[in-house]
Short mmCIF file of C-alpha atoms in Angstrom, two decimals:
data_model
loop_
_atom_site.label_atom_id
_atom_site.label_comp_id
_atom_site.label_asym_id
_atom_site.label_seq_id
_atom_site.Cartn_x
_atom_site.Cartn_y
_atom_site.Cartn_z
CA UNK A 1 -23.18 20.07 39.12
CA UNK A 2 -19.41 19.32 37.57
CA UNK A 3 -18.80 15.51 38.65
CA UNK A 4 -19.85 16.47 42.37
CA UNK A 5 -17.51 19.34 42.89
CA UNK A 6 -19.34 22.09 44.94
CA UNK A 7 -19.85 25.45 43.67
CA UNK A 8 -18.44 28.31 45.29
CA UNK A 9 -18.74 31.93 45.42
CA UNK A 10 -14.76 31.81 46.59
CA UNK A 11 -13.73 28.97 43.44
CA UNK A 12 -10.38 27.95 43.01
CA UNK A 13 -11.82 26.74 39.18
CA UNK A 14 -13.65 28.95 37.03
CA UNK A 15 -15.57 27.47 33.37
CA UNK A 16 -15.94 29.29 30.43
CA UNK A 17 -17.67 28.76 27.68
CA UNK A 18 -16.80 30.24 24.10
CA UNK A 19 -19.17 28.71 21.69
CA UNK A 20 -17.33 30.41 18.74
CA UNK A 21 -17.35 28.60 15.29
CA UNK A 22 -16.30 31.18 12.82
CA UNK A 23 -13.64 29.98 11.12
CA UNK A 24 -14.31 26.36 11.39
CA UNK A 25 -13.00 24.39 7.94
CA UNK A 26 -15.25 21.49 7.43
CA UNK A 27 -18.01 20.84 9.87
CA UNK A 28 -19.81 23.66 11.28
CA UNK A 29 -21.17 22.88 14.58
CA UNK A 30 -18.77 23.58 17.57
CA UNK A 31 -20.64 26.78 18.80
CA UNK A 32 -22.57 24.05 20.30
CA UNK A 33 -19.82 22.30 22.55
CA UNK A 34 -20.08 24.20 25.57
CA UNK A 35 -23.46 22.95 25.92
CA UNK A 36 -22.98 19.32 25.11
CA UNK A 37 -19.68 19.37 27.47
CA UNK A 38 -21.93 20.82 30.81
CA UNK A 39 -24.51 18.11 30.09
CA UNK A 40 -21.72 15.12 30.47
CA UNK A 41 -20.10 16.60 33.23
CA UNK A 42 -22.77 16.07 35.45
CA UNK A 43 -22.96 14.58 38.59
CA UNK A 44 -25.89 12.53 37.55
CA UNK A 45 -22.86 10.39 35.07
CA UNK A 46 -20.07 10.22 37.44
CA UNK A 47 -18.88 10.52 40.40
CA UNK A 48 -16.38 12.83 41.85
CA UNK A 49 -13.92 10.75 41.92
CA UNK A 50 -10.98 10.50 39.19
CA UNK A 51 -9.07 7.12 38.33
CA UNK A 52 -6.61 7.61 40.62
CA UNK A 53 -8.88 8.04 43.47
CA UNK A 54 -8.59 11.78 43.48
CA UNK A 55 -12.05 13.37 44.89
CA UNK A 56 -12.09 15.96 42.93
CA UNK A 57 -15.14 17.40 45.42
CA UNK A 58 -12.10 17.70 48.36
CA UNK A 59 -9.73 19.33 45.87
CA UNK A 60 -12.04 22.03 43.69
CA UNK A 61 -14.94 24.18 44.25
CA UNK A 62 -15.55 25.91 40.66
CA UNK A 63 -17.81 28.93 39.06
CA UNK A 64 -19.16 28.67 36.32
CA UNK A 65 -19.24 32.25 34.37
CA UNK A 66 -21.09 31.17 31.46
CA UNK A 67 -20.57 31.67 28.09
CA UNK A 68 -19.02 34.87 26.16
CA UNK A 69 -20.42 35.31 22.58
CA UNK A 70 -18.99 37.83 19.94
CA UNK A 71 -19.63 39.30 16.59
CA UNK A 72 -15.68 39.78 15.51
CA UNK A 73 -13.07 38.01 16.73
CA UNK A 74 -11.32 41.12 17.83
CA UNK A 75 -14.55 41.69 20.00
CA UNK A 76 -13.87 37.95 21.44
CA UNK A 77 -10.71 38.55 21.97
CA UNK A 78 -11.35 41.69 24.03
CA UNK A 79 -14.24 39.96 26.22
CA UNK A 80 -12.03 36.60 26.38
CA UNK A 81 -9.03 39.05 28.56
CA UNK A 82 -11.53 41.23 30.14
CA UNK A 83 -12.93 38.22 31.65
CA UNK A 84 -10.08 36.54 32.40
CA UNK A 85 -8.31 39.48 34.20
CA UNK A 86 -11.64 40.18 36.23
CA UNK A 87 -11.39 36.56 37.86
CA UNK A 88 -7.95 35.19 37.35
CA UNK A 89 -5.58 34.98 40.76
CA UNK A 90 -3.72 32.05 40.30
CA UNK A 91 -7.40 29.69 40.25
CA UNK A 92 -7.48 26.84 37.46
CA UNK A 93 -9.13 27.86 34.43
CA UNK A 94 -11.40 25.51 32.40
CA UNK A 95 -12.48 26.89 28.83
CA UNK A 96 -15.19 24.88 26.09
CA UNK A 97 -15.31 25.78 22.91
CA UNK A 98 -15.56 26.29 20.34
CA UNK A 99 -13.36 25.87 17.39
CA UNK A 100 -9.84 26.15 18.04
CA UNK A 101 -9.10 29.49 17.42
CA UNK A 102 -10.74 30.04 20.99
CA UNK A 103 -7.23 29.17 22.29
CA UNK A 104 -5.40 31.93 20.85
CA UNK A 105 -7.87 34.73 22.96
CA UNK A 106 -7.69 32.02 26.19
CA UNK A 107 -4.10 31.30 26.19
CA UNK A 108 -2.87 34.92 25.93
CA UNK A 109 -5.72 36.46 28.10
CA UNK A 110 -4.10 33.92 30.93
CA UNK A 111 -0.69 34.78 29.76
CA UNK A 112 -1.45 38.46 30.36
CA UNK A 113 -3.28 38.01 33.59
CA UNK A 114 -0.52 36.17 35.24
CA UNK A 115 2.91 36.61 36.00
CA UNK A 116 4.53 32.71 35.68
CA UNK A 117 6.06 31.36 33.09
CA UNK A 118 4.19 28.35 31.37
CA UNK A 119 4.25 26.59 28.36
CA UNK A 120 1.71 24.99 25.80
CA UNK A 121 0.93 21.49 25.48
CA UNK A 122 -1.38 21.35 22.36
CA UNK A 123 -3.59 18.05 21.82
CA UNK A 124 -4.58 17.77 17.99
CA UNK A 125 -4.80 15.39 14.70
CA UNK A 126 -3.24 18.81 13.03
CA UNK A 127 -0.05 21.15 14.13
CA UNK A 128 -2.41 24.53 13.07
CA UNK A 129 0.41 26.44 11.97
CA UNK A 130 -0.45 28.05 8.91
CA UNK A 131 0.61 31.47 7.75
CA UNK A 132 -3.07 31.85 7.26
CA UNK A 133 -6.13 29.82 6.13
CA UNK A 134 -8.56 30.79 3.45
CA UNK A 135 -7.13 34.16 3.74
CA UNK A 136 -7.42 34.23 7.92
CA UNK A 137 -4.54 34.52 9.94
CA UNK A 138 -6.31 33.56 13.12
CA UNK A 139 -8.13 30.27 11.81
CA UNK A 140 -8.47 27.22 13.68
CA UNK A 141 -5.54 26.11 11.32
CA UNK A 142 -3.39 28.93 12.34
CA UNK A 143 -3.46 29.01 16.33
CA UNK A 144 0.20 27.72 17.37
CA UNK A 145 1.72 29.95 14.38
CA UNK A 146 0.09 33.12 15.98
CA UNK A 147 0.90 32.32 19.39
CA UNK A 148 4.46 31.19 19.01
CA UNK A 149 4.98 34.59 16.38
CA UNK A 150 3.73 36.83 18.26
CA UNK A 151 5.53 35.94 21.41
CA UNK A 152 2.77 34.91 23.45
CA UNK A 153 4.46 31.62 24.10
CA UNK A 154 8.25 30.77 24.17
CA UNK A 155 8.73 28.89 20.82
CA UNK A 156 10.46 26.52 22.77
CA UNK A 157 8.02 25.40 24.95
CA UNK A 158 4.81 24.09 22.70
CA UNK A 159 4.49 20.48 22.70
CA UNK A 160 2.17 19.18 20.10
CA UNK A 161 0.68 15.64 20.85
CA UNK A 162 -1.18 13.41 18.54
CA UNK A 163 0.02 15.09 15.21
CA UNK A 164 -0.92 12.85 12.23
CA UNK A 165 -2.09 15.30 9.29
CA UNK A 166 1.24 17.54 9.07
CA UNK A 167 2.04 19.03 6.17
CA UNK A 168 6.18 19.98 5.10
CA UNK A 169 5.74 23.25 5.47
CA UNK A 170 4.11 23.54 9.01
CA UNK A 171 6.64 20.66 10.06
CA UNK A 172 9.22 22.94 8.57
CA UNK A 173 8.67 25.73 10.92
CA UNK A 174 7.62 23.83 13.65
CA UNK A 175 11.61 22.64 13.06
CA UNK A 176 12.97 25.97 12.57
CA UNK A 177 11.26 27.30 15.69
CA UNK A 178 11.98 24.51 18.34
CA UNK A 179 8.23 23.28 18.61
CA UNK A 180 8.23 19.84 19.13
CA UNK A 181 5.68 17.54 17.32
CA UNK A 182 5.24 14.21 18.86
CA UNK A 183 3.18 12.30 16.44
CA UNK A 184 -0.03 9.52 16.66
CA UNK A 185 2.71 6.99 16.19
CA UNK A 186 4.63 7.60 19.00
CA UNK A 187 1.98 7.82 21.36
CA UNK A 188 1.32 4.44 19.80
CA UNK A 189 4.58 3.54 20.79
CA UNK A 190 4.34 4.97 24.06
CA UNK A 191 2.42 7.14 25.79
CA UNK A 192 4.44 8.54 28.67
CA UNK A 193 5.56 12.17 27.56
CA UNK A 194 8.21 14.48 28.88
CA UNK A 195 7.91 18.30 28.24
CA UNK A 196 10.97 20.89 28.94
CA UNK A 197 9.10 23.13 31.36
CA UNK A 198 7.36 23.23 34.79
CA UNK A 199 3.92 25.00 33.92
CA UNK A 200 1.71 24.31 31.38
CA UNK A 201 -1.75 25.18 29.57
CA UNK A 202 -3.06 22.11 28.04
CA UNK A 203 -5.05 22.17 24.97
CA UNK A 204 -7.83 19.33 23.81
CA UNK A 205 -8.90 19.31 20.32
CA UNK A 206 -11.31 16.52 20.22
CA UNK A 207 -9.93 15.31 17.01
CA UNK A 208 -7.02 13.97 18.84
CA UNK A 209 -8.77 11.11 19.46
CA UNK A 210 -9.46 8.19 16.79
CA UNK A 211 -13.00 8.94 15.21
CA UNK A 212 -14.33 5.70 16.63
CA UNK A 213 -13.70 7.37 20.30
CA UNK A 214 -14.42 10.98 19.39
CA UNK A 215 -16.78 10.83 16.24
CA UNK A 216 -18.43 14.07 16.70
CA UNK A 217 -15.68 17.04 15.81
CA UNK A 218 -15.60 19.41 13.16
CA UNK A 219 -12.51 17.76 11.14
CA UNK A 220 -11.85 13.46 11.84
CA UNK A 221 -9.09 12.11 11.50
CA UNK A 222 -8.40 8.49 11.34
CA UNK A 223 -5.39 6.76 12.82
CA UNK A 224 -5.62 8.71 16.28
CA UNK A 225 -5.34 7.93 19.78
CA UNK A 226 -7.39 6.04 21.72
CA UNK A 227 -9.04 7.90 25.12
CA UNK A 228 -7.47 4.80 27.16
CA UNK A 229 -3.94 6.33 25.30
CA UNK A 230 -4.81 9.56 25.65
CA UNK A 231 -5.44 8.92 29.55
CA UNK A 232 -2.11 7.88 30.14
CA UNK A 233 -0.91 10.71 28.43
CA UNK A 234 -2.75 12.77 31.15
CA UNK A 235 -1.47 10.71 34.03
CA UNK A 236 2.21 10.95 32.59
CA UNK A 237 2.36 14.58 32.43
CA UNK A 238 4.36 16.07 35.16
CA UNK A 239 3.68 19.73 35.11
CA UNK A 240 1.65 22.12 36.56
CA UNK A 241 -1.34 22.96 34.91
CA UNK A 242 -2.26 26.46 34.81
CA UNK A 243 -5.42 26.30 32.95
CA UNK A 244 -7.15 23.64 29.84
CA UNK A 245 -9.76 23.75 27.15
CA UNK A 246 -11.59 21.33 25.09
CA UNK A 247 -12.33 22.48 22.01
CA UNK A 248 -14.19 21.33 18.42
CA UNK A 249 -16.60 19.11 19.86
CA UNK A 250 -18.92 19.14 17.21
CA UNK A 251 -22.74 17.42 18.82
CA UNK A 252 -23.64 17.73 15.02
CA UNK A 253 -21.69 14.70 13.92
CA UNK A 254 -21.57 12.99 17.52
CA UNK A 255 -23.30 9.68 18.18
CA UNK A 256 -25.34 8.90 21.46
CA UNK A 257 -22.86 11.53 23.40
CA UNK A 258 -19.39 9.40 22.89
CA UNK A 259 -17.49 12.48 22.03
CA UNK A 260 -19.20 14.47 24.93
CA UNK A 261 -18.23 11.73 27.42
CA UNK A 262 -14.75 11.51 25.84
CA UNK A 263 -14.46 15.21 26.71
CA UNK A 264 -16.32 14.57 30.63
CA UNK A 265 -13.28 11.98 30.62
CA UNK A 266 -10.24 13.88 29.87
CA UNK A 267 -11.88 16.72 31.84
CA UNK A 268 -12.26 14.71 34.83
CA UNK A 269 -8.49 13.23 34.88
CA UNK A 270 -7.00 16.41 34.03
CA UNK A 271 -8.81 18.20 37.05
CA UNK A 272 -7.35 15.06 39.31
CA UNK A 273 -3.82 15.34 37.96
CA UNK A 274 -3.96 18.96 38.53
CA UNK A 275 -4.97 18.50 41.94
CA UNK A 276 -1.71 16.49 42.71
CA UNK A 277 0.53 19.07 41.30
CA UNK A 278 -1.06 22.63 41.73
#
């Protein structure tokens, strides 16, 4: 059971798991994340209580649907929104991947499925806006580009968080289309974070994190966050949250479950700051 919160047959959080690892770069592995996620989440680790004395068990009662596998990514795509629209009525939506082209299908099946206006807060080492990688326009490394071209998000309102392995050309559009990019540094600097909207869909890649606190994802990146920094990113974030994923966990590379129980953590805090806002 997910840190102690009851399940429901009337849930006002729904899981879903997309172990999907096609177009992973580097380190195949992070079809296996959904797995590794549900085993750290369990009530056996932690309580249901949240840092800020939340209890999550008075606040959520979730379902968990399982996981949706594909052969295409056009067939994900389609059982990612049919899904979505089947369940989705304003409940909080929790997805594990999964490489991080999962959040393309999650973000607009949610998009489609409800009628408010939210933006994209987007945790990563990388700002994944390619044209296209190794001749895929929907890599991992191309997520924000597709979403903010194709309109499924307001270019203006993606925040990207923990950036540290840009390159000029992604910054360069990430400039000319009014996504902001707040680096590793600055969260180094300070972690309290402002965003221009109300509503938001947060975003985990794993790799956000320093590999010393999240070893096990499909591309490390020194020079990252720390979970403690990353934590009071969480706490600092004054929106709404409509739904989250964690994505590119990778138990492949992981050591003794750190990166699992890094993910367990953020999930954790984010459910208890979305209890205080939604």
């Amino acid at each position: 059971m997910l840190f102690g919160i009851p399940s429901s047959k009337k849930p006002n959080l729904y899981i879903l798991g997309i172990p999907w690892d096609n177009s992973s770069s580097f380190r195949r592995g992070c079809a296996e994340g959904p797995k590794a996620i549900r085993e750290a989440t369990s009530e056996e680790l932690y309580n249901s209580f949240n840092e800020d004395l939340v209890n999550l068990a008075e606040h959520w009662s979730y379902k968990d649907l399982g996981d949706i596998k594909a052969d295409t990514f056009e067939e994900l795509v389609e059982k990612v929104n049919k899904t979505v629209k089947e369940h989705y009525n304003g409940e909080l939506f929790l997805f594990l991947g999964g490489d991080h082209s999962i959040t393309y299908t999650t973000f607009k099946a949610i998009e489609e499925a409800s009628d408010e206006d939210f933006g994209l807060i987007y945790f990563d080492a990388h700002p994944d806006m390619y044209p296209e990688y190794e001749g895929d326009k929907y890599s991992h490394a191309c997520t924000v580009r597709r979403l903010v071209e194709e309109g499924w998000v307001k270019r203006e309102n993606v925040v990207q968080i923990g950036v540290r392995a840009p390159t000029r050309e992604q910054v360069e559009f990430a400039k000319e289309h009014g996504v902001k990019i707040i680096s590793a540094s600055e969260i180094y600097q300070s972690p309290r974070v402002h965003v221009p909207f109300e509503k938001a869909y947060l975003s985990f890649d794993m790799d956000v994190l320093d590999p010393a606190f999240a070893p096990g994802v499909g591309n490390p990146e020194p020079g990252g966050l720390s979970t403690r920094e990353l934590v009071e990113v969480i706490k600092s974030l004054n929106v709404e949250i409509i739904a989250f994923d964690i994505v590119e966990l990778n138990p492949n590379y992981d050591y003794k479950g750190i990166s699992a129980f890094a993910a367990a953590k953020i999930i954790r805090e984010v459910l208890g700051r979305a209890a205080k806002t939604k």
